[in-house]
Short mmCIF file of C-alpha atoms and ligand atoms in Angstrom, two decimals:
data_model
loop_
_atom_site.label_atom_id
_atom_site.label_comp_id
_atom_site.label_asym_id
_atom_site.label_seq_id
_atom_site.Cartn_x
_atom_site.Cartn_y
_atom_site.Cartn_z
CA LEU A 1 -3.92 31.47 2.55
CA GLN A 2 -6.72 33.83 3.60
CA LYS A 3 -5.25 34.04 7.11
CA LEU A 4 -1.96 35.14 5.54
CA GLY A 5 -3.69 37.89 3.58
CA GLY A 6 -4.06 36.20 0.20
CA ASP A 7 -6.28 33.58 -1.40
CA LEU A 8 -6.37 30.71 -3.84
CA LEU A 9 -7.04 31.78 -7.42
CA ILE A 10 -9.85 29.66 -8.87
CA LEU A 11 -10.24 29.55 -12.65
CA HIS A 12 -12.50 27.35 -14.78
CA GLY A 13 -10.96 25.90 -17.92
CA LYS A 14 -7.99 23.98 -19.22
CA PRO A 15 -4.64 24.74 -17.55
CA GLU A 16 -2.79 24.69 -20.88
CA GLU A 17 -5.19 27.33 -22.23
CA LEU A 18 -5.33 29.56 -19.15
CA ILE A 19 -1.69 29.64 -18.08
CA THR A 20 -0.46 31.94 -20.88
CA ASP A 21 -2.71 34.84 -19.87
CA LEU A 22 -2.00 34.26 -16.17
CA VAL A 23 1.74 34.49 -16.72
CA THR A 24 1.32 37.75 -18.62
CA GLU A 25 -1.25 39.30 -16.26
CA PHE A 26 0.67 38.61 -13.05
CA GLU A 27 4.18 38.88 -14.55
CA ILE A 28 5.01 35.37 -13.37
CA SER A 29 8.65 34.36 -13.76
CA GLU A 30 8.54 30.77 -12.48
CA VAL A 31 5.81 28.14 -12.31
CA TYR A 32 5.93 25.28 -9.80
CA HIS A 33 3.74 22.22 -9.83
CA HIS A 34 3.32 18.85 -8.20
CA ARG A 35 3.97 16.16 -10.74
CA GLU A 36 1.24 13.53 -11.03
CA VAL A 37 1.76 9.95 -12.18
CA GLY A 38 -1.38 9.07 -14.20
CA PRO A 39 -1.03 9.28 -18.02
CA GLU A 40 -3.85 11.84 -18.44
CA GLU A 41 -2.44 14.07 -15.72
CA THR A 42 1.16 13.89 -16.97
CA ASN A 43 -0.09 14.69 -20.45
CA ILE A 44 -1.66 17.92 -19.15
CA SER A 45 1.63 18.80 -17.42
CA ALA A 46 3.46 18.28 -20.70
CA MET A 47 1.04 20.60 -22.54
CA VAL A 48 1.44 23.29 -19.86
CA GLU A 49 5.21 22.89 -20.06
CA ASP A 50 5.11 23.38 -23.86
CA VAL A 51 3.01 26.52 -23.60
CA LEU A 52 5.25 27.97 -20.88
CA TRP A 53 8.36 27.13 -22.87
CA LYS A 54 7.06 29.35 -25.67
CA GLN A 55 6.91 32.19 -23.11
CA ARG A 56 10.47 31.35 -21.98
CA ILE A 57 9.21 30.25 -18.55
CA ASN A 58 10.42 27.12 -16.84
CA LEU A 59 7.93 24.68 -15.28
CA LYS A 60 9.51 23.32 -12.10
CA HIS A 61 8.39 19.85 -11.13
CA PHE A 62 8.08 18.44 -7.64
CA ILE A 63 7.31 14.84 -6.87
CA GLY A 64 5.14 15.01 -3.82
CA HIS A 65 2.04 13.39 -2.35
CA THR A 66 4.00 10.44 -0.94
CA LEU A 67 5.03 9.42 2.56
CA TYR A 68 8.58 8.65 1.46
CA ASN A 69 10.54 11.06 -0.71
CA LYS A 70 11.71 9.41 -3.89
CA GLU A 71 15.29 10.35 -2.90
CA ASP A 72 14.95 8.63 0.48
CA LEU A 73 13.95 5.24 -0.92
CA PRO A 74 16.61 2.52 -0.70
CA PHE A 75 16.45 2.04 -4.49
CA PRO A 76 16.15 4.21 -7.60
CA ILE A 77 12.65 4.34 -9.11
CA LYS A 78 13.63 1.92 -11.88
CA ASP A 79 14.59 -0.76 -9.31
CA ILE A 80 11.59 -0.46 -6.99
CA PRO A 81 10.31 -4.00 -6.30
CA ASP A 82 7.08 -4.74 -8.17
CA VAL A 83 5.87 -7.02 -5.40
CA PHE A 84 4.35 -4.99 -2.58
CA ALA A 85 5.68 -7.27 0.20
CA GLN A 86 9.27 -6.66 -0.97
CA PHE A 87 8.72 -2.93 -1.39
CA LYS A 88 7.34 -2.81 2.17
CA LYS A 89 10.12 -4.88 3.73
CA LYS A 90 12.97 -2.90 2.19
CA THR A 91 11.37 0.52 2.56
CA GLU A 92 10.45 0.06 6.23
CA ARG A 93 13.92 -1.31 6.97
CA ASP A 94 16.08 1.17 5.05
CA ALA A 95 14.14 4.38 4.41
CA ILE A 96 13.14 7.19 6.72
CA VAL A 97 9.99 9.27 6.88
CA LYS A 98 11.11 12.88 7.09
CA ALA A 99 9.63 15.41 9.50
CA CYS A 100 7.01 17.80 8.10
CA PHE A 101 7.99 21.27 6.96
CA GLU A 102 6.70 24.11 9.11
CA SER A 103 3.92 26.13 7.46
CA PRO A 104 5.24 29.49 6.24
CA ALA A 105 4.53 32.39 8.62
CA SER A 106 4.12 34.81 5.71
CA ILE A 107 3.71 34.69 1.94
CA SER A 108 3.89 37.64 -0.43
CA PHE A 109 0.81 37.65 -2.65
CA VAL A 110 0.14 39.47 -5.90
CA ASP A 111 -2.47 42.23 -5.85
CA ASN A 112 -5.69 40.78 -7.12
CA GLU A 113 -9.34 41.78 -6.84
CA ASN A 114 -11.04 38.70 -8.19
CA TRP A 115 -9.97 35.32 -6.79
CA GLY A 116 -12.77 33.43 -8.55
CA GLU A 117 -15.56 31.26 -7.18
CA LEU A 118 -15.89 27.56 -6.47
CA PRO A 119 -18.04 26.14 -9.29
CA GLU A 120 -21.59 24.98 -8.63
CA LEU A 121 -22.27 21.25 -9.04
CA SER A 122 -24.30 22.01 -12.20
CA GLU A 123 -21.21 23.60 -13.80
CA LEU A 124 -19.35 20.34 -13.19
CA GLY A 125 -21.94 18.33 -15.07
CA PHE A 126 -24.14 17.19 -12.15
CA SER A 127 -27.84 17.88 -12.13
CA THR A 128 -29.38 18.99 -8.85
CA ALA A 129 -31.51 15.86 -9.08
CA ASP A 130 -28.41 13.71 -8.63
CA ASN A 131 -28.56 11.99 -5.31
CA ILE A 132 -25.45 13.40 -3.68
CA SER A 133 -25.77 13.65 0.05
CA GLU A 134 -23.77 16.44 1.60
CA ASN A 135 -21.49 14.72 4.05
CA ILE A 136 -20.58 17.26 6.68
CA GLN A 137 -17.87 14.98 8.01
CA LEU A 138 -16.10 15.15 4.66
CA ARG A 139 -15.48 18.85 4.18
CA GLY A 140 -12.43 19.81 2.16
CA GLY A 141 -9.36 21.70 3.36
CA GLU A 142 -6.53 21.04 5.79
CA GLU A 143 -8.37 22.50 8.77
CA SER A 144 -11.22 20.06 8.35
CA GLY A 145 -8.74 17.21 7.73
CA LEU A 146 -6.91 18.03 10.97
CA LEU A 147 -10.21 18.16 12.86
CA HIS A 148 -10.94 14.70 11.48
CA MET A 149 -7.52 13.51 12.69
CA ALA A 150 -8.19 15.02 16.13
CA ASP A 151 -11.53 13.15 16.35
CA LEU A 152 -9.90 9.96 15.10
CA LEU A 153 -7.21 10.09 17.80
CA ALA A 154 -9.34 11.43 20.66
CA PRO A 155 -9.16 9.16 23.74
CA GLY A 156 -11.94 6.56 23.68
CA SER A 157 -12.51 6.80 19.91
CA GLU A 158 -13.02 3.81 17.62
CA VAL A 159 -9.36 3.64 16.63
CA TYR A 160 -8.48 2.25 20.10
CA LYS A 161 -11.17 -0.44 19.98
CA LYS A 162 -10.61 -3.92 18.67
CA LEU A 163 -13.47 -4.34 16.23
CA ASN A 164 -14.45 -7.92 15.66
CA SER A 165 -17.33 -6.84 13.51
CA LYS A 166 -18.55 -9.28 10.90
CA THR A 167 -20.84 -6.68 9.37
CA ALA A 168 -20.12 -4.77 6.18
CA GLU A 169 -18.89 -1.92 8.39
CA LYS A 170 -15.15 -2.42 9.04
CA PHE A 171 -12.76 -0.02 10.75
CA SER A 172 -11.97 2.76 8.34
CA ALA A 173 -10.07 5.91 9.29
CA LYS A 174 -11.70 7.71 6.30
CA LEU A 175 -8.56 9.73 5.67
CA SER A 176 -8.36 9.08 1.95
CA PRO A 177 -10.44 12.06 0.71
CA TRP A 178 -8.06 14.55 2.36
CA LEU A 179 -4.99 12.56 1.38
CA ALA A 180 -6.10 12.21 -2.24
CA LEU A 181 -6.66 15.95 -2.68
CA GLY A 182 -3.51 17.03 -0.86
CA CYS A 183 -5.44 18.59 2.06
CA LEU A 184 -3.61 16.32 4.49
CA SER A 185 0.00 15.34 4.05
CA PRO A 186 0.69 11.60 4.49
CA ARG A 187 3.74 12.56 6.54
CA LYS A 188 1.61 14.59 8.93
CA VAL A 189 -0.77 11.64 9.33
CA TYR A 190 2.19 9.28 9.86
CA TRP A 191 3.77 11.39 12.60
CA MET A 192 0.42 11.98 14.34
CA ILE A 193 -0.21 8.22 14.40
CA LYS A 194 3.33 7.61 15.68
CA ALA A 195 2.77 10.14 18.49
CA ALA A 196 -0.52 8.43 19.42
CA GLU A 197 1.25 5.05 19.40
CA GLN A 198 3.82 6.45 21.84
CA GLU A 199 1.08 7.69 24.13
CA PHE A 200 -1.51 4.91 23.93
CA GLY A 201 0.45 1.94 22.56
CA ASN A 202 0.36 0.23 19.21
CA ASN A 203 -2.85 -1.34 17.94
CA GLN A 204 -4.28 -3.10 14.90
CA ASN A 205 -6.04 0.01 13.57
CA PHE A 206 -2.91 2.16 13.72
CA SER A 207 -1.06 -0.58 11.83
CA GLN A 208 -3.85 -0.65 9.22
CA ILE A 209 -3.53 3.10 8.62
CA LEU A 210 0.28 2.96 8.33
CA LEU A 211 0.07 -0.04 5.99
CA GLY A 212 -2.44 1.89 3.88
CA LEU A 213 -0.04 4.83 3.57
CA LEU A 214 2.60 2.43 2.31
CA TYR A 215 0.20 0.92 -0.24
CA ARG A 216 -0.58 4.42 -1.40
CA ASP A 217 3.12 5.12 -2.00
CA TYR A 218 3.58 1.75 -3.69
CA TYR A 219 0.93 2.47 -6.34
CA ARG A 220 2.25 5.96 -7.02
CA PHE A 221 5.83 4.70 -7.38
CA MET A 222 4.67 1.81 -9.58
CA PHE A 223 3.07 4.29 -11.98
CA LYS A 224 6.17 6.46 -11.85
CA LYS A 225 8.28 3.40 -12.70
CA HIS A 226 6.12 1.69 -15.31
CA GLY A 227 3.58 4.24 -16.54
CA ILE A 228 0.87 2.46 -18.47
CA LYS A 229 3.01 -0.70 -18.61
CA PHE A 230 1.93 -1.33 -15.02
CA PHE A 231 -1.07 -3.01 -16.64
CA GLN A 232 0.16 -6.45 -17.63
CA GLU A 233 -2.64 -7.01 -20.06
CA PRO A 234 -2.18 -7.51 -23.76
CA GLY A 235 -4.39 -5.00 -25.56
CA PHE A 236 -4.89 -2.74 -22.51
CA GLU A 237 -4.43 0.46 -24.51
CA SER A 238 -6.83 -0.60 -27.26
CA GLN A 239 -9.39 -1.59 -24.59
CA VAL A 240 -9.21 1.95 -23.19
CA GLN A 241 -9.34 3.61 -26.61
CA SER A 242 -12.11 1.45 -28.08
CA PRO A 243 -13.65 -0.53 -25.23
CA GLU A 244 -15.21 -3.92 -25.83
CA LYS A 245 -19.02 -3.84 -25.82
CA VAL A 246 -20.59 -4.10 -22.42
CA ASP A 247 -24.07 -5.29 -21.42
CA GLU A 248 -25.45 -1.87 -20.45
CA PHE A 249 -28.35 -3.39 -18.51
CA VAL A 250 -26.11 -5.53 -16.30
CA MET A 251 -23.69 -2.64 -15.87
CA ALA A 252 -26.54 -0.35 -14.77
CA GLN A 253 -27.72 -2.95 -12.23
CA TRP A 254 -24.22 -2.98 -10.72
CA LYS A 255 -23.98 0.82 -10.70
CA ASN A 256 -27.39 1.26 -9.08
CA GLY A 257 -26.98 -1.52 -6.52
CA GLU A 258 -29.66 -3.71 -8.11
CA THR A 259 -27.70 -6.90 -8.76
CA GLY A 260 -29.63 -8.99 -6.22
CA HIS A 261 -26.44 -9.69 -4.23
CA PRO A 262 -27.21 -8.05 -0.85
CA LEU A 263 -23.65 -7.06 0.03
CA VAL A 264 -22.75 -5.72 -3.41
CA ASP A 265 -26.01 -3.74 -3.57
CA GLN A 266 -25.50 -2.29 -0.10
CA TYR A 267 -21.99 -1.06 -0.97
CA MET A 268 -22.92 0.29 -4.42
CA LYS A 269 -25.80 2.32 -2.98
CA GLU A 270 -23.44 3.70 -0.36
CA LEU A 271 -20.94 4.65 -3.07
CA VAL A 272 -23.53 6.56 -5.09
CA THR A 273 -24.95 8.46 -2.14
CA THR A 274 -21.75 9.28 -0.24
CA GLY A 275 -18.87 8.94 -2.72
CA PHE A 276 -17.09 6.66 -0.26
CA ILE A 277 -16.90 3.00 0.71
CA GLY A 278 -14.25 1.28 2.79
CA HIS A 279 -11.59 -1.05 1.41
CA ALA A 280 -13.51 -4.29 2.01
CA GLY A 281 -16.51 -2.87 0.13
CA ARG A 282 -14.35 -1.82 -2.83
CA LEU A 283 -12.81 -5.29 -3.03
CA ILE A 284 -16.22 -6.97 -2.94
CA VAL A 285 -17.91 -4.84 -5.61
CA ALA A 286 -14.84 -4.94 -7.86
CA THR A 287 -14.53 -8.73 -7.55
CA TYR A 288 -18.24 -9.05 -8.34
CA LEU A 289 -18.02 -6.90 -11.47
CA VAL A 290 -14.91 -8.56 -12.84
CA HIS A 291 -15.21 -12.20 -11.79
CA VAL A 292 -18.97 -12.74 -11.46
CA LEU A 293 -20.44 -10.39 -14.07
CA LYS A 294 -17.32 -10.85 -16.28
CA ILE A 295 -17.28 -7.18 -17.23
CA HIS A 296 -13.92 -5.67 -18.14
CA TRP A 297 -12.36 -4.06 -15.05
CA THR A 298 -11.69 -0.74 -16.82
CA TYR A 299 -15.47 -0.03 -16.77
CA GLY A 300 -15.47 -0.39 -13.00
CA ALA A 301 -12.35 1.76 -12.60
CA ALA A 302 -13.89 4.49 -14.78
CA TYR A 303 -17.11 4.42 -12.72
CA PHE A 304 -15.15 4.67 -9.46
CA GLU A 305 -13.20 7.58 -10.97
CA GLU A 306 -16.52 9.35 -11.52
CA LYS A 307 -17.98 8.62 -8.07
CA LEU A 308 -15.19 8.40 -5.48
CA ILE A 309 -14.65 11.42 -3.29
CA ASP A 310 -11.09 10.15 -2.68
CA TYR A 311 -10.35 9.37 -6.33
CA SER A 312 -6.66 9.08 -6.97
CA ALA A 313 -5.42 7.80 -10.34
CA ALA A 314 -2.68 5.46 -9.10
CA SER A 315 -4.64 4.03 -6.14
CA ASN A 316 -7.83 3.51 -8.12
CA TRP A 317 -6.46 2.05 -11.35
CA GLY A 318 -3.74 0.13 -9.49
CA ASN A 319 -6.17 -1.55 -7.09
CA TRP A 320 -8.66 -2.35 -9.87
CA ALA A 321 -5.91 -3.89 -11.99
CA ASN A 322 -4.86 -6.08 -9.07
CA VAL A 323 -8.41 -7.29 -8.45
CA ALA A 324 -8.63 -8.19 -12.14
CA GLY A 325 -5.22 -9.89 -12.18
CA ALA A 326 -3.89 -7.26 -14.58
CA GLY A 327 -1.48 -5.61 -12.12
CA LEU A 328 2.08 -6.46 -11.21
CA ASP A 329 1.51 -7.68 -7.65
CA LEU A 330 -0.81 -10.60 -8.00
CA LYS A 331 -2.48 -11.76 -4.84
CA SER A 332 -3.85 -15.19 -4.00
CA LYS A 333 -6.59 -16.71 -6.11
CA ASN A 334 -9.03 -15.69 -3.33
CA MET A 335 -9.08 -12.34 -5.07
CA TYR A 336 -10.90 -13.90 -8.00
CA ASP A 337 -13.57 -15.79 -6.06
CA LEU A 338 -16.28 -13.62 -4.52
CA GLU A 339 -17.40 -16.04 -1.83
CA LYS A 340 -13.81 -16.76 -0.71
CA GLN A 341 -13.12 -13.03 -0.76
CA ILE A 342 -16.12 -12.40 1.54
CA LYS A 343 -14.85 -15.14 3.90
CA VAL A 344 -11.31 -13.72 3.97
CA LEU A 345 -12.70 -10.27 4.76
CA GLU A 346 -14.83 -11.84 7.52
CA ILE A 347 -18.13 -10.29 6.52
CA ASP A 348 -21.54 -11.89 7.02
CA LEU A 349 -24.12 -11.21 4.33
CA PRO A 350 -26.69 -8.63 5.45
CA GLY A 351 -29.83 -10.30 6.74
CA VAL A 352 -28.16 -13.73 6.85
CA SER A 353 -27.19 -14.93 10.31
CA VAL A 354 -24.51 -17.61 10.42
C1 LIG B 401 -11.10 -1.25 -6.49
C2 LIG B 401 -10.43 -0.28 -5.53
C3 LIG B 401 -10.34 1.08 -5.86
C4 LIG B 401 -9.71 1.99 -4.99
N1 LIG B 401 -9.64 3.32 -5.33
C5 LIG B 401 -9.01 4.20 -4.50
C6 LIG B 401 -8.91 5.58 -4.83
O1 LIG B 401 -9.33 6.04 -5.90
N2 LIG B 401 -8.31 6.41 -3.93
C7 LIG B 401 -7.80 5.95 -2.74
O2 LIG B 401 -7.28 6.75 -1.96
N3 LIG B 401 -7.85 4.64 -2.43
C8 LIG B 401 -8.44 3.75 -3.25
N4 LIG B 401 -8.51 2.42 -2.90
C9 LIG B 401 -7.79 1.95 -1.71
C10 LIG B 401 -8.58 1.89 -0.39
O3 LIG B 401 -9.76 1.15 -0.56
C11 LIG B 401 -8.93 3.28 0.18
O4 LIG B 401 -7.77 4.08 0.23
C12 LIG B 401 -9.47 3.12 1.60
O5 LIG B 401 -10.65 2.37 1.57
C13 LIG B 401 -9.74 4.49 2.20
O6 LIG B 401 -10.28 4.34 3.47
P1 LIG B 401 -9.50 4.75 4.78
O7 LIG B 401 -9.00 6.15 4.65
O8 LIG B 401 -10.39 4.45 5.92
O9 LIG B 401 -8.27 3.74 4.76
P2 LIG B 401 -7.28 3.26 5.91
O10 LIG B 401 -7.36 1.78 5.99
O11 LIG B 401 -7.47 4.03 7.16
O12 LIG B 401 -5.83 3.60 5.29
C14 LIG B 401 -5.17 4.86 5.48
C15 LIG B 401 -4.85 5.47 4.12
O13 LIG B 401 -3.98 4.62 3.37
C16 LIG B 401 -4.31 4.67 1.98
N5 LIG B 401 -4.69 3.31 1.53
C17 LIG B 401 -5.25 2.33 2.27
N6 LIG B 401 -5.38 1.20 1.54
C18 LIG B 401 -4.90 1.48 0.31
C19 LIG B 401 -4.76 0.72 -0.88
N7 LIG B 401 -5.11 -0.58 -0.97
N8 LIG B 401 -4.26 1.34 -1.97
C20 LIG B 401 -3.87 2.64 -1.92
N9 LIG B 401 -3.97 3.40 -0.81
C21 LIG B 401 -4.48 2.82 0.29
C22 LIG B 401 -5.46 5.65 1.84
O14 LIG B 401 -4.95 6.92 1.50
C23 LIG B 401 -6.06 5.65 3.23
O15 LIG B 401 -6.71 6.86 3.53
C24 LIG B 401 -9.15 1.50 -3.77
C25 LIG B 401 -9.26 0.13 -3.46
C26 LIG B 401 -9.89 -0.75 -4.32
C27 LIG B 401 -9.98 -2.21 -3.96
#
């Protein structure tokens, strides 16, 4: 935006409270937004829509963020298969991934002196004492996301190597922070991977990334289709509104990586210090919380929501629900047994040689 002579307006506050003055100040005649699928997010959209309606302004919705356009799926939202394997089979067979739009060469901006400032961490409720390491590899913005893609696909990089690692470190493209915040479009990632496949041949890591993009779409479409009914748990809403009591001491041990389980502790410490752990790590710590500590999964999902740098409502709550057996696509019973889960993921415990 700055290169095109404008900027992004940054305001602190609630959208439904700020939008009225914005519309008046900048004489806005139409408001466009990307529709989200989580209940809290859609509720905010509804409040903004109400406020705008009073000013006789229409809020125009777009459903974005996904690899496949809703219109390009081989079924209407209400008929999307609830089982991921069926969604995958039919979508890959009958739907197309569209090309990316070109970036606009020019945009007309309103005259504005003050574009606002990014808030300091303290304004977002973090104390400077919080142990948040600044991860230079995870800088926001599309430019940084594209640099990450370029590194990922550079000849000789990890993505071309067959990793038979049995350590906690599995191949992870680490694309989710940019995808979650809309800095990178899933379509762009898809077509860049396809181009690399053409040039260097298909491999397991490319397939993992493309499968991940499909999972991402699946969870978003599931929430679009079912809303909160995605959670097949009697009493889910009352659990969220007035949660069952939790053993705070045990919960704190899990959060701080002090459970005594070496793998769980390693991943939880990584989560707190970097805001990111790979998929295997998320499965392990979630399985441990739910099936070993027997703590309700919503506590884990809420903690991930607070800590993850790639937090995304549908992916986070959808994956947690599946680990807990409260989702719609129930996996094998291995999901509920930590030791079997570790075996399936082919990880050796740290410090234990097998
Ligand atoms: C308990 C739990 C909570 C999770 N919470 C989130 C979350 O808040 N945000 C989030 O983006 N992912 C979440 N995931 C999914 C997944 O773990 C991360 O997307 C992945 O680890 C990101 O690493 P990557 O970019 O290297 O993934 P890759 O394997 O390289 O996959 C490429 C992309 O596909 C998407 N993706 C991959 N796997 C999944 C999946 N199972 N579900 C949805 N999308 C997927 C991500 O956008 C990812 O960047 C969660 C998984 C679990 C088990």
